[in-house]
CSV table of C-alpha atoms and ligand atoms in Angstrom, one decimal:
chain,number,residue,atom,x,y,z
A,1,MET,CA,0.0,0.0,0.0
A,2,GLU,CA,1.3,3.5,-0.9
A,3,PRO,CA,1.8,5.8,2.1
A,4,THR,CA,-0.7,8.5,2.2
A,5,LYS,CA,0.7,12.0,1.8
A,6,PRO,CA,0.1,14.2,4.8
A,7,SER,CA,-2.6,16.7,3.9
A,8,LYS,CA,-1.5,20.3,3.2
A,9,VAL,CA,-4.8,21.7,4.4
A,10,HIS,CA,-5.5,22.0,8.2
A,11,LEU,CA,-8.2,23.6,10.2
A,12,PRO,CA,-6.9,26.4,12.4
A,13,ASP,CA,-7.5,24.3,15.5
A,14,ASP,CA,-4.9,23.3,18.1
A,15,LEU,CA,-3.3,20.7,15.9
A,16,GLY,CA,-3.3,22.8,12.7
A,17,LEU,CA,-1.8,25.8,14.5
A,18,ALA,CA,0.9,23.6,16.0
A,19,VAL,CA,1.9,22.2,12.6
A,20,ALA,CA,1.7,25.7,11.1
A,21,ALA,CA,3.9,27.2,13.8
A,22,GLN,CA,6.5,24.5,13.2
A,23,VAL,CA,6.5,25.2,9.4
A,24,ILE,CA,7.0,28.9,10.1
A,25,ALA,CA,9.8,28.3,12.6
A,26,GLN,CA,11.6,26.2,10.0
A,27,GLY,CA,11.4,29.0,7.4
A,28,GLY,CA,8.4,27.7,5.4
A,29,THR,CA,5.3,29.3,4.1
A,30,VAL,CA,1.7,29.0,5.5
A,31,ALA,CA,-1.4,30.4,3.9
A,32,VAL,CA,-3.6,31.8,6.7
A,33,PRO,CA,-7.0,33.6,6.8
A,34,THR,CA,-7.1,37.2,8.0
A,35,GLU,CA,-10.2,39.4,8.1
A,36,THR,CA,-9.2,40.9,4.7
A,37,VAL,CA,-8.0,38.1,2.4
A,38,TYR,CA,-5.8,34.9,2.9
A,39,GLY,CA,-2.2,35.8,3.5
A,40,LEU,CA,1.0,33.8,2.6
A,41,ALA,CA,2.9,34.0,5.8
A,42,ALA,CA,6.6,33.4,6.5
A,43,ARG,CA,8.8,34.6,9.4
A,44,ALA,CA,9.8,38.2,8.7
A,45,ASP,CA,13.1,38.0,10.5
A,46,GLN,CA,15.0,35.7,8.1
A,47,ASP,CA,16.0,36.6,4.6
A,48,GLU,CA,15.6,33.0,3.3
A,49,ALA,CA,12.1,32.7,4.7
A,50,VAL,CA,11.1,36.0,3.2
A,51,ALA,CA,12.7,35.0,-0.2
A,52,GLY,CA,10.3,31.9,-0.1
A,53,ILE,CA,7.3,34.3,-0.3
A,54,TYR,CA,8.7,36.2,-3.3
A,55,ARG,CA,9.5,32.9,-5.0
A,56,ALA,CA,6.1,31.2,-4.3
A,57,LYS,CA,4.2,34.3,-5.6
A,58,GLY,CA,6.6,35.1,-8.4
A,59,ARG,CA,6.5,38.6,-6.9
A,60,PRO,CA,9.0,41.3,-8.1
A,61,ASP,CA,11.5,41.9,-5.2
A,62,PHE,CA,11.1,45.7,-5.4
A,63,ASN,CA,7.5,45.3,-4.0
A,64,PRO,CA,7.8,45.3,-0.2
A,65,LEU,CA,5.7,43.1,2.2
A,66,ILE,CA,3.5,43.9,5.1
A,67,VAL,CA,4.8,42.7,8.5
A,68,HIS,CA,2.1,41.3,10.8
A,69,VAL,CA,2.4,41.7,14.6
A,70,PRO,CA,0.3,40.6,17.5
A,71,ASP,CA,0.1,44.1,19.2
A,72,VAL,CA,1.4,47.6,19.2
A,73,THR,CA,4.2,46.8,21.6
A,74,ALA,CA,5.7,44.4,19.1
A,75,ALA,CA,5.1,46.9,16.3
A,76,GLN,CA,7.2,49.5,18.2
A,77,THR,CA,10.2,47.3,18.1
A,78,TYR,CA,10.2,47.5,14.3
A,79,ALA,CA,9.2,51.1,13.6
A,80,LEU,CA,9.1,54.6,15.1
A,81,PHE,CA,5.6,55.5,16.3
A,82,ASP,CA,4.7,59.2,16.6
A,83,ASP,CA,1.5,60.4,18.2
A,84,ARG,CA,-0.5,59.9,15.0
A,85,ALA,CA,0.7,56.3,14.6
A,86,LYS,CA,-0.2,55.6,18.3
A,87,ALA,CA,-3.7,57.2,17.8
A,88,LEU,CA,-4.4,55.1,14.6
A,89,ALA,CA,-3.2,51.9,16.3
A,90,GLN,CA,-5.4,52.7,19.3
A,91,ALA,CA,-8.4,53.3,17.1
A,92,PHE,CA,-8.1,50.5,14.5
A,93,TRP,CA,-5.8,47.7,15.8
A,94,PRO,CA,-6.4,44.9,15.7
A,95,GLY,CA,-8.0,45.4,12.3
A,96,PRO,CA,-7.6,46.0,8.6
A,97,LEU,CA,-5.2,49.0,8.9
A,98,THR,CA,-1.6,48.9,7.7
A,99,MET,CA,0.7,51.8,8.6
A,100,VAL,CA,3.9,52.7,6.7
A,101,LEU,CA,6.3,54.1,9.3
A,102,PRO,CA,10.0,54.8,9.6
A,103,ARG,CA,11.8,51.5,10.1
A,104,ARG,CA,13.9,51.4,13.2
A,105,LYS,CA,17.7,50.9,12.6
A,106,ASP,CA,17.7,48.0,15.2
A,107,ALA,CA,14.6,46.3,13.8
A,108,ALA,CA,15.1,42.5,13.9
A,109,LEU,CA,13.6,42.1,10.4
A,110,ALA,CA,15.0,40.8,7.1
A,111,ALA,CA,16.2,43.5,4.8
A,112,ALA,CA,14.1,42.0,1.9
A,113,VAL,CA,10.8,42.5,3.8
A,114,SER,CA,10.8,46.2,3.1
A,115,ALA,CA,12.7,45.9,-0.2
A,116,GLY,CA,15.5,48.2,1.1
A,117,LEU,CA,13.2,51.1,1.9
A,118,PRO,CA,13.8,53.2,5.0
A,119,THR,CA,10.1,52.5,6.0
A,120,VAL,CA,8.3,49.4,7.0
A,121,ALA,CA,4.6,48.5,6.6
A,122,LEU,CA,3.0,47.1,9.8
A,123,ARG,CA,-0.4,45.6,10.6
A,124,CYS,CA,-2.0,44.0,13.6
A,125,PRO,CA,-4.7,41.7,12.2
A,126,ALA,CA,-7.9,40.8,14.0
A,127,HIS,CA,-8.7,37.3,12.7
A,128,LEU,CA,-8.4,34.7,15.4
A,129,ALA,CA,-6.4,32.2,13.3
A,130,MET,CA,-3.8,34.8,12.3
A,131,ARG,CA,-3.6,36.1,15.9
A,132,ALA,CA,-3.2,32.6,17.2
A,133,LEU,CA,-0.4,31.8,14.7
A,134,LEU,CA,1.4,35.1,15.6
A,135,LEU,CA,1.3,34.3,19.3
A,136,ARG,CA,2.3,30.6,18.9
A,137,CYS,CA,5.3,31.5,16.7
A,138,GLY,CA,6.4,34.5,18.7
A,139,LEU,CA,7.7,35.9,15.4
A,140,PRO,CA,6.7,38.8,13.1
A,141,LEU,CA,5.1,37.4,10.0
A,142,ALA,CA,5.5,38.8,6.5
A,143,ALA,CA,2.2,38.1,4.7
A,144,PRO,CA,1.1,39.4,1.3
A,145,SER,CA,-2.0,38.0,-0.3
A,146,ALA,CA,-1.8,34.2,-1.0
A,147,ASN,CA,-2.0,34.3,-4.8
A,148,ARG,CA,0.5,34.4,-7.7
A,149,SER,CA,1.7,37.9,-8.2
A,150,GLY,CA,-0.7,40.1,-10.2
A,151,GLY,CA,-3.6,37.6,-9.8
A,152,VAL,CA,-6.9,37.9,-8.0
A,153,SER,CA,-6.6,37.7,-4.2
A,154,PRO,CA,-7.9,34.6,-2.3
A,155,THR,CA,-10.9,34.9,0.0
A,156,CYS,CA,-11.2,31.1,0.7
A,157,ALA,CA,-8.8,28.1,1.0
A,158,ALA,CA,-9.8,26.8,-2.4
A,159,HIS,CA,-8.7,30.0,-4.1
A,160,VAL,CA,-5.3,29.5,-2.4
A,161,MET,CA,-5.1,25.9,-3.5
A,162,ASP,CA,-5.9,26.8,-7.1
A,163,SER,CA,-3.3,29.6,-7.3
A,164,LEU,CA,-0.4,28.3,-5.1
A,165,GLY,CA,-1.3,24.7,-4.3
A,166,ASN,CA,2.1,23.2,-5.0
A,167,ARG,CA,4.0,26.3,-3.9
A,168,VAL,CA,2.8,26.7,-0.3
A,169,ASP,CA,3.9,24.4,2.5
A,170,LEU,CA,0.6,24.5,4.4
A,171,ILE,CA,-2.9,26.0,4.2
A,172,LEU,CA,-5.0,26.9,7.3
A,173,ASP,CA,-8.6,26.7,6.2
A,174,GLY,CA,-10.7,29.2,8.2
A,175,GLY,CA,-13.6,29.5,5.7
A,176,GLU,CA,-14.4,32.6,3.8
A,177,THR,CA,-12.8,35.9,4.9
A,178,GLU,CA,-15.1,38.6,6.2
A,179,ARG,CA,-14.0,41.9,4.6
A,180,GLY,CA,-12.7,40.5,1.3
A,181,LEU,CA,-10.5,43.5,0.4
A,182,GLU,CA,-6.9,44.0,1.4
A,183,SER,CA,-6.1,46.3,4.3
A,184,THR,CA,-6.2,50.1,4.0
A,185,ILE,CA,-2.6,51.4,3.9
A,186,VAL,CA,-1.8,54.8,5.4
A,187,GLY,CA,1.6,56.4,5.0
A,188,LEU,CA,2.6,58.8,7.8
A,189,ARG,CA,5.2,61.3,6.6
A,190,ASP,CA,7.8,63.2,8.6
A,191,ASP,CA,6.4,66.5,7.5
A,192,GLY,CA,3.1,65.9,9.4
A,193,THR,CA,1.1,65.0,6.3
A,194,TRP,CA,-0.4,61.5,5.6
A,195,ALA,CA,-1.4,59.7,2.5
A,196,LEU,CA,-3.8,56.9,1.7
A,197,LEU,CA,-1.5,54.5,-0.1
A,198,ARG,CA,-4.2,51.9,-0.7
A,199,PRO,CA,-7.9,52.3,-0.2
A,200,GLY,CA,-9.5,49.5,1.8
A,201,PRO,CA,-12.0,48.4,4.4
A,202,LEU,CA,-11.3,51.5,6.5
A,203,THR,CA,-12.2,54.6,4.5
A,204,GLU,CA,-10.4,57.9,4.1
A,205,THR,CA,-13.1,59.4,6.3
A,206,ASP,CA,-12.4,56.8,9.1
A,207,ILE,CA,-8.7,57.8,9.0
A,208,ALA,CA,-9.3,61.5,8.8
A,209,GLY,CA,-11.6,61.1,11.8
A,210,VAL,CA,-8.6,60.2,13.9
A,211,LEU,CA,-5.8,62.3,12.3
A,212,GLY,CA,-8.0,65.4,12.2
A,213,ALA,CA,-9.0,67.9,9.6
A,214,GLY,CA,-6.4,69.4,7.4
A,215,SER,CA,-4.5,66.2,6.9
A,216,SER,CA,-3.6,65.7,3.3
A,217,ALA,CA,-4.8,62.4,1.8
A,218,VAL,CA,-3.5,61.9,-1.7
A,219,TYR,CA,-3.0,58.7,-3.6
A,220,SER,CA,0.7,58.4,-3.6
A,221,ALA,CA,3.2,58.2,-6.3
A,222,ARG,CA,4.4,54.7,-7.2
A,223,ILE,CA,7.7,55.3,-5.4
A,224,GLU,CA,5.9,55.4,-2.1
A,225,ALA,CA,3.8,52.3,-2.6
A,226,PRO,CA,5.7,50.3,-5.1
A,227,GLY,CA,3.1,47.5,-5.1
A,228,GLN,CA,0.4,49.8,-6.4
A,229,LEU,CA,0.9,48.9,-10.1
A,230,ALA,CA,-1.9,49.8,-12.5
A,231,SER,CA,-2.5,46.2,-13.5
A,232,HIS,CA,-3.2,43.9,-10.6
A,233,TYR,CA,-5.9,41.5,-9.5
A,234,ALA,CA,-6.0,40.3,-13.1
A,235,PRO,CA,-8.5,37.5,-13.7
A,236,GLY,CA,-6.8,36.6,-17.0
A,237,LYS,CA,-9.6,37.9,-19.3
A,238,PRO,CA,-10.5,41.4,-20.5
A,239,VAL,CA,-12.7,43.3,-18.0
A,240,ARG,CA,-15.2,46.0,-18.9
A,241,LEU,CA,-16.5,48.2,-16.1
A,242,ASN,CA,-19.7,50.2,-15.5
A,243,VAL,CA,-21.8,47.8,-17.5
A,244,THR,CA,-25.6,47.7,-17.2
A,245,GLU,CA,-26.2,45.2,-20.0
A,246,ALA,CA,-23.9,42.4,-21.0
A,247,ARG,CA,-22.7,42.0,-24.6
A,248,GLU,CA,-22.4,38.7,-26.3
A,249,GLY,CA,-19.6,36.6,-24.8
A,250,GLU,CA,-19.5,38.5,-21.5
A,251,PHE,CA,-19.9,37.1,-18.0
A,252,LEU,CA,-21.7,39.9,-16.1
A,253,ILE,CA,-21.0,40.5,-12.4
A,254,GLY,CA,-24.1,42.3,-11.2
A,255,PHE,CA,-24.7,44.8,-8.4
A,256,GLY,CA,-28.0,46.1,-7.0
A,257,ALA,CA,-30.6,46.4,-9.8
A,258,VAL,CA,-28.1,45.2,-12.4
A,259,VAL,CA,-28.6,41.4,-12.5
A,260,GLY,CA,-25.8,39.2,-13.9
A,261,GLN,CA,-24.7,35.6,-13.7
A,262,VAL,CA,-23.6,36.4,-10.2
A,263,SER,CA,-24.0,39.5,-8.1
A,264,LEU,CA,-21.7,41.4,-5.8
A,265,SER,CA,-24.8,42.2,-3.7
A,266,GLY,CA,-28.4,41.9,-4.9
A,267,THR,CA,-29.5,44.5,-2.3
A,268,GLY,CA,-26.7,47.0,-3.3
A,269,ASP,CA,-24.9,46.5,0.1
A,270,LEU,CA,-21.3,47.8,-0.4
A,271,ALA,CA,-19.8,45.8,2.5
A,272,GLN,CA,-21.3,42.6,1.1
A,273,ALA,CA,-19.9,43.6,-2.4
A,274,ALA,CA,-16.4,44.0,-0.9
A,275,ALA,CA,-16.6,40.6,0.7
A,276,ARG,CA,-17.8,38.9,-2.5
A,277,LEU,CA,-15.7,40.8,-5.0
A,278,TYR,CA,-12.8,38.4,-5.4
A,279,ALA,CA,-15.0,35.3,-5.3
A,280,CYS,CA,-17.0,36.8,-8.1
A,281,LEU,CA,-13.8,37.5,-10.1
A,282,HIS,CA,-12.6,33.9,-9.5
A,283,LEU,CA,-16.0,32.6,-10.8
A,284,ALA,CA,-15.9,34.9,-13.8
A,285,ALA,CA,-12.3,33.7,-14.6
A,286,ALA,CA,-13.4,30.1,-14.5
A,287,ALA,CA,-16.6,30.7,-16.6
A,288,PRO,CA,-16.8,29.7,-20.3
A,289,GLU,CA,-17.3,33.3,-21.4
A,290,ARG,CA,-14.3,35.0,-22.9
A,291,LEU,CA,-15.0,38.4,-21.4
A,292,ILE,CA,-15.9,39.8,-18.0
A,293,ALA,CA,-18.3,42.8,-17.4
A,294,VAL,CA,-19.0,44.4,-14.1
A,295,ALA,CA,-22.0,46.6,-13.0
A,296,PRO,CA,-21.3,50.1,-11.8
A,297,VAL,CA,-20.5,50.3,-8.1
A,298,PRO,CA,-21.0,53.7,-6.3
A,299,ASP,CA,-17.8,55.4,-5.4
A,300,GLU,CA,-18.6,56.1,-1.8
A,301,GLY,CA,-17.3,54.5,1.5
A,302,ILE,CA,-15.7,51.1,0.8
A,303,GLY,CA,-17.1,51.5,-2.8
A,304,SER,CA,-14.0,53.5,-3.6
A,305,ALA,CA,-11.8,50.6,-2.5
A,306,ILE,CA,-13.9,48.2,-4.6
A,307,ASN,CA,-13.5,50.5,-7.7
A,308,ASP,CA,-9.8,50.8,-7.1
A,309,ARG,CA,-9.5,47.0,-7.3
A,310,LEU,CA,-11.8,46.8,-10.3
A,311,GLN,CA,-9.8,49.4,-12.2
A,312,ARG,CA,-6.6,47.4,-11.6
A,313,ALA,CA,-8.4,44.2,-12.7
A,314,ALA,CA,-9.4,45.9,-15.9
A,315,ALA,CA,-6.0,47.6,-16.6
A,316,GLU,CA,-3.8,46.3,-19.4
A,317,PRO,CA,-1.1,43.9,-18.1
A,318,GLN,CA,2.3,45.5,-17.8
A,319,SER,CA,5.7,44.1,-16.8
A,320,GLY,CA,6.4,43.9,-13.1
A,321,SER,CA,2.9,43.2,-11.9
B,401,AMP,P1,0.0,43.0,-0.5
B,401,AMP,O1,0.8,42.3,-1.5
B,401,AMP,O2,-1.4,43.0,-0.8
B,401,AMP,O3,0.3,42.6,0.9
B,401,AMP,O4,0.5,44.5,-0.6
B,401,AMP,C1,1.4,45.1,0.2
B,401,AMP,C2,1.4,46.6,-0.2
B,401,AMP,O5,2.1,47.3,0.8
B,401,AMP,C3,2.1,46.8,-1.5
B,401,AMP,O6,1.3,47.7,-2.2
B,401,AMP,C4,3.4,47.5,-1.1
B,401,AMP,O7,3.8,48.4,-2.0
B,401,AMP,C5,2.9,48.2,0.2
B,401,AMP,N1,4.1,48.4,1.1
B,401,AMP,C6,4.7,47.5,1.8
B,401,AMP,N2,5.8,48.1,2.5
B,401,AMP,C7,5.8,49.4,2.1
B,401,AMP,C8,6.6,50.5,2.4
B,401,AMP,N3,7.7,50.3,3.2
B,401,AMP,N4,6.3,51.6,1.8
B,401,AMP,C9,5.3,51.8,1.0
B,401,AMP,N5,4.5,50.8,0.7
B,401,AMP,C10,4.7,49.6,1.2
B,402,MG,MG1,-1.7,41.1,-3.2
């Protein structure tokens, strides 16, 4: 009888977390659910482990990674926190907020994790599986989305399996992710201004509510958020946006009154649309139709983060994505 291969997929229960923590300690990669999307985690303090993430994703090495920590105390060992950073952490951590802050010179992090930049991106996630993994490892975890670079982000374990199945050491299956869109990224600059580097589940209004009026929120130049390439989240087929009626050969993703083969939200609920966006793009990618069309989504609240991802999904592919 052939020996059965140990399964790569575990529940995030005691056994699954123990195996995952061992894989991480040894420098391997673990796909793990967070409240945003599934992350591909590796220890952030070792160059070899971090290199494993870039290799598995096929990610260009100029695109830095987010470092996940269990709490603000751990975060402060890696970056300099001014009053604004402390206030944002107090308001939104644990949660879907990433802050780009000055990297401490004595930070015990691999150089590759921030791609040689003087800043580091930090997040304290809320999902119980990710939190449990962080606490068990006692290590900072670098974790970009668990998909091949440029592809659609995963919101369930099956998406990870399809995209990275033979490239990841272990998958923790915690079901579908709640928010469905990557974290909001805020850059806090030395001159007192701040920038929304990536829209996400926390809106610009949420951030401004803490940092106060007069803060400048501008979408940053590429140099500041090197991962924000025009073409990203690509489902592998042409995508047409703001469509109310599908043309021949199009798979229509509906929203509200616009009914398609699937819908982001039949009731026009933006939070539900965010949670379903990537699952709908995965379905559209797997459908027999050659083309994808998407209904208009209002550009308010989290709708602006949805539209940001849709525009990147629709952009022409370019090198480096
Ligand atoms: P993801 O692959 O979804 O985890 O995306 C991580 C995002 O964080 C990318 O857009 C990166 O460019 C951005 N990022 C990470 N570190 C930094 C940093 N030090 N400065 C600016 N952006 C960063
Ligand atoms: Mg990603």
